[in-house]
Short mmCIF file of C-alpha atoms in Angstrom, two decimals:
data_model
loop_
_atom_site.label_atom_id
_atom_site.label_comp_id
_atom_site.label_asym_id
_atom_site.label_seq_id
_atom_site.Cartn_x
_atom_site.Cartn_y
_atom_site.Cartn_z
CA MET A 109 -35.87 79.27 -231.58
CA SER A 110 -36.50 78.61 -235.00
CA GLN A 111 -33.19 77.65 -235.85
CA PHE A 112 -32.76 75.94 -232.69
CA ILE A 113 -35.83 73.27 -233.99
CA HIS A 114 -33.99 72.88 -236.99
CA ILE A 115 -30.97 71.34 -235.15
CA LEU A 116 -32.59 69.70 -232.26
CA PRO A 117 -32.68 66.11 -233.74
CA VAL A 118 -29.02 66.15 -233.98
CA ILE A 119 -28.24 67.48 -230.22
CA THR A 120 -30.89 65.16 -229.22
CA VAL A 121 -29.03 62.35 -230.53
CA LEU A 122 -25.46 63.67 -229.90
CA ILE A 123 -26.33 63.84 -225.86
CA ALA A 124 -27.98 60.53 -225.82
CA ALA A 125 -24.80 59.13 -227.27
CA VAL A 126 -22.53 60.69 -224.56
CA ALA A 127 -25.26 59.63 -222.00
CA LEU A 128 -25.54 56.12 -222.94
CA MET A 129 -21.62 56.02 -222.50
CA PHE A 130 -21.69 57.36 -219.29
CA MET A 131 -24.33 54.74 -218.49
CA SER A 132 -22.17 52.14 -219.65
CA MET A 133 -19.53 52.51 -216.63
CA TYR A 134 -22.14 51.24 -214.26
CA THR A 135 -22.76 47.74 -216.20
CA ASP A 136 -24.27 45.83 -213.28
CA LYS A 137 -26.94 48.74 -212.79
CA PHE A 138 -28.66 48.59 -216.16
CA SER A 139 -29.55 45.61 -218.67
CA VAL A 140 -29.55 45.40 -222.04
CA LYS A 141 -33.05 45.48 -222.36
CA THR A 142 -32.73 49.13 -220.34
CA TYR A 143 -30.34 50.94 -222.86
CA ILE A 144 -32.73 49.51 -225.67
CA GLY A 145 -35.46 51.15 -224.13
CA VAL A 146 -33.74 54.34 -223.28
CA SER A 147 -31.81 54.09 -227.08
CA SER A 148 -35.54 53.93 -228.63
CA ILE A 149 -37.08 56.65 -226.77
CA VAL A 150 -34.64 58.98 -227.50
CA LEU A 151 -34.97 58.19 -230.69
CA VAL A 152 -38.69 58.44 -230.87
CA ALA A 153 -38.36 62.09 -229.11
CA ALA A 154 -35.88 62.71 -232.31
CA LEU A 155 -38.34 61.54 -234.88
CA ILE A 156 -41.07 64.07 -232.98
CA PHE A 157 -38.65 66.94 -233.26
CA VAL A 158 -38.21 66.09 -237.05
CA PHE A 159 -41.90 65.98 -237.71
CA ILE A 160 -42.39 69.47 -236.23
CA PRO A 161 -41.37 71.19 -239.65
CA PHE A 162 -41.73 67.99 -241.29
CA GLY A 163 -43.28 68.71 -245.30
CA GLU A 164 -42.36 72.42 -244.92
CA SER A 165 -39.63 73.89 -248.28
CA PHE A 166 -37.39 75.54 -246.10
CA SER A 167 -33.54 75.53 -246.21
CA ILE A 168 -31.42 77.55 -243.94
CA LYS A 169 -27.58 77.73 -242.36
CA PRO A 170 -28.41 78.38 -238.35
CA TYR A 171 -25.73 80.12 -236.28
CA ASN A 172 -23.43 81.34 -239.12
CA SER A 173 -21.21 82.56 -236.20
CA VAL A 174 -20.82 79.24 -235.36
CA PHE A 175 -21.04 76.82 -238.21
CA ASN A 176 -19.46 78.88 -240.44
CA ASN A 177 -22.00 78.09 -243.48
CA VAL A 178 -20.75 74.61 -243.22
CA LEU A 179 -23.72 73.06 -242.50
CA ILE A 180 -27.20 73.12 -244.38
CA PHE A 181 -30.36 72.43 -242.20
CA ASP A 182 -33.45 72.26 -245.08
CA THR A 183 -36.39 70.08 -246.13
CA PHE A 184 -34.19 67.57 -247.96
CA SER A 185 -31.94 66.88 -244.71
CA ASN A 186 -35.05 66.89 -242.82
CA PHE A 187 -36.32 63.88 -245.04
CA PHE A 188 -33.12 61.77 -244.38
CA TYR A 189 -33.68 62.19 -240.78
CA VAL A 190 -36.50 60.33 -240.74
CA LEU A 191 -34.86 57.69 -243.04
CA LEU A 192 -31.68 57.66 -240.86
CA ILE A 193 -33.43 57.84 -237.44
CA GLY A 194 -36.20 55.36 -238.30
CA GLY A 195 -33.98 52.95 -239.83
CA THR A 196 -31.46 53.24 -236.39
CA LEU A 197 -34.92 52.99 -234.76
CA LEU A 198 -35.98 49.63 -236.51
CA THR A 199 -32.50 48.49 -235.90
CA LEU A 200 -32.84 48.40 -232.50
CA LEU A 201 -36.29 47.00 -232.24
CA ILE A 202 -35.23 44.36 -234.87
CA GLY A 203 -32.44 43.37 -233.14
CA GLU A 204 -34.02 43.59 -229.15
CA HIS A 205 -34.16 39.27 -229.47
CA TYR A 206 -30.48 38.70 -230.94
CA PHE A 207 -28.84 41.44 -228.59
CA GLN A 208 -30.35 39.77 -225.60
CA HIS A 209 -29.31 36.49 -226.36
CA ARG A 210 -25.59 37.65 -227.08
CA ASP A 211 -23.57 38.39 -223.76
CA TYR A 212 -21.10 40.61 -225.36
CA PHE A 213 -23.51 43.39 -225.67
CA LYS A 214 -23.08 46.21 -223.30
CA GLY A 215 -24.02 49.80 -222.95
CA GLU A 216 -21.48 51.26 -225.01
CA PHE A 217 -22.49 49.43 -228.06
CA PHE A 218 -25.80 51.50 -228.03
CA SER A 219 -23.74 54.53 -227.56
CA ILE A 220 -21.40 53.78 -229.92
CA LEU A 221 -24.48 52.93 -232.45
CA LEU A 222 -25.98 56.43 -231.64
CA PHE A 223 -22.66 57.95 -232.55
CA ALA A 224 -23.16 56.62 -235.79
CA LEU A 225 -26.31 57.94 -236.66
CA PHE A 226 -24.98 61.12 -235.17
CA GLY A 227 -22.21 61.06 -238.15
CA MET A 228 -24.73 60.59 -240.70
CA MET A 229 -27.03 63.12 -239.59
CA ILE A 230 -24.27 65.63 -240.01
CA LEU A 231 -23.47 63.99 -243.32
CA ALA A 232 -26.86 64.83 -244.71
CA ASN A 233 -26.52 68.32 -243.70
CA ALA A 234 -22.83 69.10 -244.96
CA ASN A 235 -22.31 72.05 -247.27
CA GLU A 236 -18.58 71.84 -246.74
CA LEU A 237 -16.00 68.65 -247.70
CA VAL A 238 -13.98 68.49 -244.59
CA THR A 239 -17.43 68.87 -242.11
CA ALA A 240 -18.43 65.80 -244.47
CA TYR A 241 -15.18 64.43 -244.13
CA VAL A 242 -15.34 64.59 -240.21
CA ALA A 243 -19.02 63.21 -240.22
CA LEU A 244 -17.69 60.30 -242.85
CA GLU A 245 -15.65 59.31 -240.34
CA ILE A 246 -17.48 59.39 -237.27
CA ALA A 247 -20.29 57.29 -238.84
CA SER A 248 -17.72 55.25 -240.57
CA PHE A 249 -15.02 54.53 -237.11
CA SER A 250 -18.61 53.71 -235.16
CA VAL A 251 -19.55 51.00 -237.61
CA TYR A 252 -16.14 49.76 -237.76
CA ILE A 253 -16.39 49.13 -233.99
CA MET A 254 -19.73 47.22 -234.20
CA VAL A 255 -18.76 44.97 -237.02
CA GLY A 256 -15.79 43.60 -234.73
CA TYR A 257 -17.40 44.48 -231.11
CA ASN A 258 -17.20 40.85 -230.11
CA SER A 259 -13.26 40.39 -230.63
CA GLU A 260 -13.36 37.33 -229.45
CA ASP A 261 -14.95 35.72 -232.34
CA SER A 262 -12.37 35.56 -235.41
CA ARG A 263 -15.00 36.26 -238.16
CA ARG A 264 -15.22 39.73 -235.88
CA VAL A 265 -11.68 40.40 -236.13
CA GLU A 266 -11.14 39.53 -239.93
CA ALA A 267 -14.20 41.45 -240.89
CA ILE A 268 -12.58 44.63 -238.42
CA PHE A 269 -9.48 44.58 -239.96
CA LYS A 270 -10.45 44.14 -243.49
CA TYR A 271 -13.08 46.96 -243.42
CA LEU A 272 -10.64 49.38 -241.11
CA VAL A 273 -7.66 48.78 -243.78
CA LEU A 274 -9.66 49.78 -246.98
CA GLY A 275 -11.64 52.07 -245.14
CA SER A 276 -8.96 54.00 -244.13
CA PHE A 277 -6.92 53.71 -247.56
CA ILE A 278 -10.03 54.91 -249.46
CA GLY A 279 -10.27 57.97 -246.44
CA ALA A 280 -6.96 58.81 -247.93
CA PHE A 281 -8.14 59.27 -251.49
CA TYR A 282 -10.90 61.82 -250.04
CA LEU A 283 -8.51 63.67 -248.35
CA LEU A 284 -6.30 63.96 -251.33
CA GLY A 285 -9.12 65.16 -253.40
CA VAL A 286 -9.82 67.78 -251.06
CA VAL A 287 -6.55 68.67 -251.07
CA LEU A 288 -6.63 69.30 -255.09
CA VAL A 289 -10.23 70.53 -255.02
CA TYR A 290 -8.69 73.75 -252.51
CA GLY A 291 -5.73 73.88 -254.69
CA ALA A 292 -8.23 74.48 -258.15
CA THR A 293 -11.01 76.70 -255.88
CA GLN A 294 -8.84 78.07 -252.87
CA THR A 295 -12.29 76.45 -250.68
CA THR A 296 -13.75 73.27 -249.87
CA ASN A 297 -17.09 74.90 -249.21
CA LEU A 298 -19.75 73.37 -251.59
CA THR A 299 -21.67 76.68 -252.13
CA GLU A 300 -18.29 78.40 -253.23
CA ILE A 301 -17.26 75.51 -255.66
CA SER A 302 -20.58 75.66 -257.05
CA HIS A 303 -20.01 79.57 -257.87
CA PHE A 304 -16.39 78.94 -259.04
CA ILE A 305 -17.61 75.75 -261.03
CA SER A 306 -20.49 78.82 -263.21
CA THR A 307 -17.62 81.28 -263.25
CA THR A 308 -14.82 80.03 -265.04
CA ASN A 309 -13.41 78.46 -267.27
CA LEU A 310 -13.09 74.83 -266.24
CA ASN A 311 -10.58 73.73 -268.59
CA ASP A 312 -7.89 76.14 -266.96
CA ALA A 313 -8.43 73.42 -263.71
CA PRO A 314 -7.65 70.42 -264.36
CA LEU A 315 -7.10 69.85 -260.48
CA LEU A 316 -10.97 70.18 -259.72
CA TYR A 317 -12.02 67.27 -261.91
CA ILE A 318 -8.78 65.17 -260.33
CA GLY A 319 -10.03 65.93 -257.02
CA LEU A 320 -13.56 65.17 -257.20
CA THR A 321 -13.22 62.09 -259.19
CA LEU A 322 -10.99 60.92 -256.30
CA ILE A 323 -13.96 61.71 -254.06
CA LEU A 324 -16.41 59.78 -256.25
CA PHE A 325 -13.91 56.64 -255.36
CA THR A 326 -15.01 57.22 -251.87
CA PHE A 327 -18.74 57.11 -252.70
CA LEU A 328 -18.39 54.03 -254.83
CA PHE A 329 -16.22 52.25 -252.12
CA LYS A 330 -19.22 53.18 -249.31
CA ILE A 331 -21.86 52.01 -251.31
CA SER A 332 -19.96 49.03 -252.49
CA ALA A 333 -19.93 49.46 -256.63
CA PHE A 334 -17.39 47.62 -258.66
CA PRO A 335 -14.59 47.68 -258.42
CA PHE A 336 -14.98 48.49 -254.73
CA GLN A 337 -16.95 45.94 -253.49
CA GLN A 338 -13.96 43.11 -252.54
CA TRP A 339 -14.85 43.79 -249.05
CA VAL A 340 -18.37 43.16 -248.79
CA LEU A 341 -19.37 39.76 -248.83
CA ASP A 342 -16.22 38.88 -245.89
CA VAL A 343 -17.60 42.34 -243.99
CA TYR A 344 -21.25 41.42 -244.12
CA ARG A 345 -20.18 37.85 -243.21
CA GLY A 346 -17.90 38.61 -240.41
CA ALA A 347 -20.13 41.17 -239.04
CA PRO A 348 -23.02 40.53 -236.06
CA MET A 349 -26.15 39.88 -238.23
CA ILE A 350 -28.49 42.54 -236.75
CA ILE A 351 -24.81 45.35 -237.59
CA THR A 352 -24.89 43.68 -241.40
CA ALA A 353 -28.90 44.74 -241.75
CA PHE A 354 -27.60 48.35 -240.43
CA MET A 355 -24.81 48.80 -242.79
CA ALA A 356 -26.78 47.69 -245.65
CA SER A 357 -29.78 49.78 -245.27
CA THR A 358 -29.58 52.89 -243.10
CA PHE A 359 -25.93 53.75 -244.12
CA LYS A 360 -26.14 53.58 -247.50
CA ILE A 361 -28.59 55.73 -247.52
CA ALA A 362 -26.51 58.63 -245.45
CA ILE A 363 -24.17 58.03 -247.92
CA PHE A 364 -26.31 58.66 -250.67
CA SER A 365 -27.61 61.86 -249.05
CA PHE A 366 -24.42 63.51 -248.74
CA PHE A 367 -23.79 63.06 -252.57
CA LEU A 368 -27.02 63.83 -253.57
CA ARG A 369 -27.13 67.37 -251.90
CA ALA A 370 -23.28 67.82 -253.96
CA ILE A 371 -24.63 66.67 -257.38
CA LEU A 372 -28.03 68.37 -257.57
CA GLN A 373 -27.09 71.48 -255.33
CA ASP A 374 -23.82 72.38 -256.41
CA LEU A 375 -22.13 69.96 -258.95
CA GLN A 376 -24.78 69.68 -261.27
CA THR A 377 -23.60 71.48 -264.37
CA ILE A 378 -20.24 69.33 -264.57
CA VAL A 379 -21.96 66.06 -263.18
CA ASN A 380 -21.68 64.50 -266.64
CA PHE A 381 -17.94 64.58 -266.84
CA TRP A 382 -18.04 61.16 -265.36
CA ASP A 383 -20.91 59.55 -267.38
CA SER A 384 -18.39 56.91 -268.84
CA ILE A 385 -16.84 56.50 -265.69
CA ILE A 386 -20.41 55.48 -264.19
CA TYR A 387 -21.32 53.95 -266.76
CA VAL A 388 -18.78 51.29 -267.08
CA VAL A 389 -19.42 50.88 -263.23
CA ILE A 390 -23.06 50.60 -263.56
CA VAL A 391 -22.05 47.52 -265.94
CA LEU A 392 -20.01 45.74 -263.81
CA THR A 393 -21.55 45.93 -260.75
CA LEU A 394 -24.56 44.70 -262.20
CA VAL A 395 -22.70 41.84 -263.65
CA PHE A 396 -20.37 40.97 -261.08
CA GLY A 397 -22.96 41.38 -258.14
CA THR A 398 -25.40 39.26 -259.98
CA TRP A 399 -22.53 36.37 -260.30
CA LEU A 400 -21.32 36.64 -256.53
CA ALA A 401 -25.41 36.40 -255.41
CA VAL A 402 -25.85 33.54 -257.68
CA SER A 403 -22.81 31.61 -256.32
CA GLN A 404 -23.35 31.92 -252.93
CA LYS A 405 -24.56 29.21 -250.10
CA LEU A 406 -25.15 30.88 -246.86
CA VAL A 407 -27.94 33.18 -247.00
CA LYS A 408 -25.98 35.89 -245.32
CA ARG A 409 -23.51 36.23 -248.04
CA MET A 410 -26.64 36.28 -250.64
CA LEU A 411 -28.13 38.68 -249.45
CA ALA A 412 -24.45 40.62 -248.90
CA ALA A 413 -23.92 40.35 -252.73
CA SER A 414 -27.15 41.12 -253.79
CA SER A 415 -26.74 44.33 -251.93
CA ILE A 416 -24.19 44.99 -254.40
CA VAL A 417 -26.44 44.43 -257.34
CA HIS A 418 -29.28 47.01 -255.89
CA THR A 419 -26.06 49.67 -255.68
CA GLY A 420 -26.02 48.91 -259.56
CA TYR A 421 -29.86 49.89 -259.71
CA LEU A 422 -29.37 52.95 -257.38
CA LEU A 423 -26.08 54.22 -259.84
CA LEU A 424 -28.66 53.31 -262.86
CA GLY A 425 -30.69 56.49 -261.47
CA PHE A 426 -27.82 58.48 -260.56
CA ILE A 427 -26.52 58.57 -263.74
CA ALA A 428 -29.82 59.50 -264.90
CA ILE A 429 -29.90 62.93 -263.45
CA GLY A 430 -27.36 64.11 -265.85
CA GLN A 431 -29.83 64.15 -268.20
CA ASN A 432 -33.43 64.22 -266.26
CA MET A 433 -33.74 65.76 -263.06
CA ASP A 434 -36.69 63.94 -262.12
CA ALA A 435 -34.68 60.61 -261.74
CA ALA A 436 -33.57 62.50 -258.36
CA TYR A 437 -36.79 61.49 -256.74
CA SER A 438 -36.73 57.65 -257.94
CA VAL A 439 -33.32 57.34 -256.45
CA VAL A 440 -34.53 58.99 -252.88
CA PHE A 441 -37.74 56.29 -253.57
CA TYR A 442 -35.34 53.50 -254.24
CA LEU A 443 -33.47 53.85 -250.81
CA ILE A 444 -36.90 53.92 -249.37
CA ALA A 445 -37.30 50.65 -250.92
CA TYR A 446 -34.36 49.12 -250.43
CA LEU A 447 -34.26 50.36 -246.53
CA LEU A 448 -37.24 48.66 -246.08
CA SER A 449 -36.71 45.55 -247.72
CA ALA A 450 -32.85 45.18 -246.39
CA LEU A 451 -33.61 46.15 -242.96
CA GLY A 452 -36.56 43.60 -243.24
CA SER A 453 -34.61 40.48 -244.67
CA PHE A 454 -31.27 40.79 -242.96
CA GLY A 455 -33.23 41.79 -239.77
CA LEU A 456 -35.17 38.59 -239.79
CA VAL A 457 -32.50 35.98 -240.01
CA SER A 458 -30.85 38.07 -236.82
CA HIS A 459 -34.30 37.16 -235.38
CA ILE A 460 -34.35 33.53 -236.53
CA ILE A 461 -30.65 33.10 -235.32
CA SER A 462 -30.78 34.91 -232.34
CA GLU A 463 -31.39 31.73 -229.78
CA THR A 464 -29.30 29.28 -232.19
CA LYS A 465 -25.68 29.01 -233.61
CA VAL A 466 -26.28 28.16 -237.13
CA ARG A 467 -24.68 29.44 -240.00
CA VAL A 468 -27.75 30.09 -241.95
CA THR A 469 -27.08 28.15 -245.30
CA TYR A 470 -30.44 27.71 -247.82
CA ASP A 471 -30.61 24.32 -245.97
CA ASP A 472 -31.13 25.86 -243.09
CA PHE A 473 -34.52 27.52 -244.19
CA LYS A 474 -35.98 24.43 -245.18
CA GLY A 475 -39.94 23.75 -244.22
CA LEU A 476 -39.41 27.29 -241.84
CA ALA A 477 -43.03 27.71 -243.21
CA HIS A 478 -44.63 24.72 -241.78
CA GLU A 479 -42.80 25.44 -238.47
CA ARG A 480 -42.96 29.37 -238.42
CA PRO A 481 -45.47 30.27 -240.84
CA PHE A 482 -45.49 33.87 -239.72
CA LEU A 483 -41.79 34.34 -240.34
CA ALA A 484 -41.84 32.68 -243.44
CA ALA A 485 -44.58 34.82 -244.83
CA MET A 486 -42.56 38.21 -243.93
CA MET A 487 -39.78 36.34 -245.29
CA THR A 488 -41.62 36.08 -248.55
CA VAL A 489 -42.67 39.92 -248.62
CA PHE A 490 -39.09 40.56 -248.63
CA MET A 491 -37.72 38.60 -250.79
CA PHE A 492 -40.37 39.64 -253.22
CA SER A 493 -39.76 43.27 -252.90
CA LEU A 494 -35.67 42.79 -253.54
CA ALA A 495 -36.54 40.90 -256.53
CA GLY A 496 -39.12 43.44 -257.56
CA ILE A 497 -42.17 41.52 -257.83
CA PRO A 498 -45.67 43.51 -258.53
CA SER A 499 -47.44 44.70 -255.33
CA THR A 500 -44.23 45.07 -253.43
CA ILE A 501 -41.82 48.63 -252.95
CA GLY A 502 -39.32 47.05 -254.51
CA PHE A 503 -41.15 46.62 -257.69
CA MET A 504 -42.42 50.65 -257.68
CA GLY A 505 -38.63 51.68 -257.00
CA LYS A 506 -37.20 49.41 -259.75
CA PHE A 507 -40.32 50.67 -261.72
CA TYR A 508 -39.50 53.72 -261.21
CA VAL A 509 -35.57 53.70 -261.93
CA PHE A 510 -35.82 51.64 -264.91
CA THR A 511 -38.35 54.36 -266.31
CA GLU A 512 -35.99 57.39 -265.66
CA ALA A 513 -32.84 55.55 -266.90
CA ILE A 514 -34.77 54.92 -270.38
CA HIS A 515 -36.20 58.51 -270.40
CA ALA A 516 -32.24 59.88 -270.07
CA GLY A 517 -31.61 57.68 -273.06
CA TYR A 518 -29.83 54.75 -271.44
CA ILE A 519 -31.61 52.15 -272.81
CA ALA A 520 -29.07 49.47 -272.78
CA LEU A 521 -28.61 50.14 -269.13
CA ALA A 522 -32.01 49.61 -268.41
CA ILE A 523 -32.11 46.47 -270.36
CA LEU A 524 -29.14 45.13 -268.38
CA ALA A 525 -30.76 45.76 -265.25
CA ILE A 526 -33.75 44.51 -266.00
CA ILE A 527 -32.24 41.53 -267.05
CA ALA A 528 -30.34 41.09 -263.58
CA THR A 529 -33.70 41.59 -261.75
CA PHE A 530 -35.11 38.36 -263.70
CA VAL A 531 -31.57 36.68 -262.96
CA SER A 532 -32.71 37.79 -258.98
CA VAL A 533 -35.50 35.69 -259.38
CA TYR A 534 -33.61 32.41 -258.76
CA TYR A 535 -31.42 33.22 -255.29
CA TYR A 536 -34.11 35.08 -253.95
CA PHE A 537 -37.15 32.33 -254.96
CA LYS A 538 -34.81 29.42 -254.07
CA LEU A 539 -35.18 30.89 -250.54
CA ILE A 540 -38.86 30.78 -250.91
CA ALA A 541 -38.80 27.54 -252.34
CA MET A 542 -36.74 26.12 -249.29
CA MET A 543 -38.96 27.41 -246.75
CA TYR A 544 -42.56 25.75 -248.29
CA PHE A 545 -41.95 23.11 -250.41
CA TYR A 546 -39.23 21.05 -248.39
CA PRO A 547 -39.46 19.10 -245.39
CA THR A 548 -38.25 20.98 -242.11
CA LYS A 549 -34.69 19.99 -240.61
CA GLY A 550 -35.49 21.38 -237.42
CA GLU A 551 -32.72 23.78 -237.13
CA CYS A 552 -32.88 26.86 -237.56
CA VAL A 553 -35.17 27.87 -235.01
CA SER A 554 -35.84 26.07 -231.95
CA ASN A 555 -38.85 24.37 -230.83
CA ASP A 556 -39.76 26.67 -227.84
CA PHE A 557 -39.41 29.92 -230.26
CA ASN A 558 -41.45 32.75 -228.93
CA ASP A 559 -42.75 34.84 -231.74
CA LYS A 560 -44.74 37.42 -229.37
CA ARG A 561 -41.14 39.69 -229.22
CA VAL A 562 -41.04 43.38 -229.90
CA SER A 563 -38.50 41.96 -232.74
CA THR A 564 -41.29 40.15 -234.14
CA TYR A 565 -43.55 42.96 -234.58
CA ALA A 566 -41.20 45.49 -235.71
CA ILE A 567 -40.41 42.95 -238.52
CA ALA A 568 -43.92 42.59 -239.34
CA PHE A 569 -44.55 46.65 -239.39
CA LEU A 570 -41.90 46.31 -241.86
CA ALA A 571 -43.66 43.84 -243.88
CA ILE A 572 -46.82 45.66 -243.81
CA ILE A 573 -45.12 48.87 -245.24
CA THR A 574 -43.42 46.77 -248.01
CA VAL A 575 -46.99 45.33 -249.31
CA VAL A 576 -48.52 48.97 -248.62
CA GLY A 577 -46.24 50.50 -250.63
CA GLY A 578 -46.31 48.89 -253.61
CA ILE A 579 -50.12 48.25 -253.86
CA GLY A 580 -51.07 51.56 -251.48
CA SER A 581 -52.45 53.75 -253.84
CA ALA A 582 -54.66 51.13 -254.91
CA ILE A 583 -56.06 49.63 -251.60
CA VAL A 584 -55.66 52.82 -249.28
CA PHE A 585 -56.24 55.61 -251.27
CA PHE A 586 -58.47 57.03 -248.73
CA ILE A 587 -55.38 57.24 -245.99
CA PRO A 588 -52.97 59.95 -247.34
CA VAL A 589 -50.43 58.87 -244.92
CA LEU A 590 -49.76 55.14 -246.40
CA ASN A 591 -50.62 56.83 -249.93
CA ILE A 592 -47.93 56.40 -252.06
CA ASP A 593 -48.56 59.94 -254.20
CA THR A 594 -48.06 61.01 -250.66
CA LEU A 595 -44.24 59.47 -250.13
CA ILE A 596 -43.55 60.78 -254.23
CA ASN A 597 -44.85 64.14 -253.13
CA LEU A 598 -42.58 64.36 -250.23
CA THR A 599 -39.71 63.08 -252.27
CA GLN A 600 -40.34 65.90 -254.58
CA VAL A 601 -40.58 68.71 -252.24
CA SER A 602 -37.34 67.28 -250.31
CA ILE A 603 -35.37 67.49 -253.58
CA GLN A 604 -36.56 70.90 -254.47
CA SER A 605 -35.57 72.27 -251.39
CA LEU A 606 -32.08 72.19 -252.35
CA PHE A 607 -32.94 74.81 -254.87
CA ILE A 608 -33.98 76.94 -252.39
CA LYS A 609 -32.21 80.33 -252.53
#
């Protein structure tokens, strides 16, 4: 029974995805609101199942006769379950207003969203390269469909075509890498690959390095690092706004969940081999991403470009893992900070435009603080967090990543990242200035806009957590759940579970 409890969240999401798919056959019987409600209830139930063993340090491979050690259920995957399910649930709640004002959203869309979540959860558990590929493709193809869901919009069609072609191409790189790794080690199981690395002279196994490097390229593509970032602006721009929020936050976390597991648990002894590649990638990602973000006029494209810069920050923590294991904690914490900030900012824009057809340029935000001070205040919080301003969780995330990078000896990279952070103040604060210091245009929101909606409360919740995550230790030390030290401790426990034998 204890083994079944650990796989229950995954099974719950899968059954719900299939059930919603059958429900979608009866288009006249169920409204979009019903699908949102059913999906939300299922995700809450899955979260409850996750919290049954949450905080415990465990690592099991359940039902070996069925799974053959290809999946590991541990505190690490459980921790990421919370982020993935929570991110999907918040996507639904934030997008409630957006979904209901877009006629093309049908029941099958919410089934596809849960299938994407199912793939991401399996990816967090994957202990085998082919299993990871299948899970990644389940999630990826679900996201492809959601990007181009409204086939009548040419932007959606263009976005899905670019994303599908490039994603399939990079998927071939992954499979070629798996073939080469198998040729070198005679296995695709990460535990067995780790044993091969520890018992073999790797100078005689060049295919292993080549294969893992090709798999690394897939990782860099999925997280939109240079030079694989070309798709980001067009795909994020063409996708429905709420799906852009999902891709920028939750999907990126799923990618990191697998590669962090592989690096920390199985490839730790050879990770330094890629230092020079990652070093160059970080520099170019930060420089190119910053240039793109500064040059954008559409808020959506600016946020998309800034996500490339945040990828650079995450890779900065990633490269430090080879010299300093504590850097892994900073990467996971930064993922949490970025999840809250990105989901909040993208989601708030989708909330604002849910009843309008504006393109959402900087000018469209002029005077928003005078019309909707509550929304403007929340957007300001998210911009502060993305820019790394003190008193927000984004500042804490950057502080930990930069500190661990310096401790690992990457001082020049940390300085470059700090410079990129200072530059980011320009394009984030430009949006704040538009909201507070310019007269209203009266185009961004309608006059009868009703703030008392589920999506408004969900965004407000994110804004509160974003602030509490930055100053929680100072003002809510008496509430352990909200204390930032508790979050850091949970992060450490999750990472340490990877080394349970």
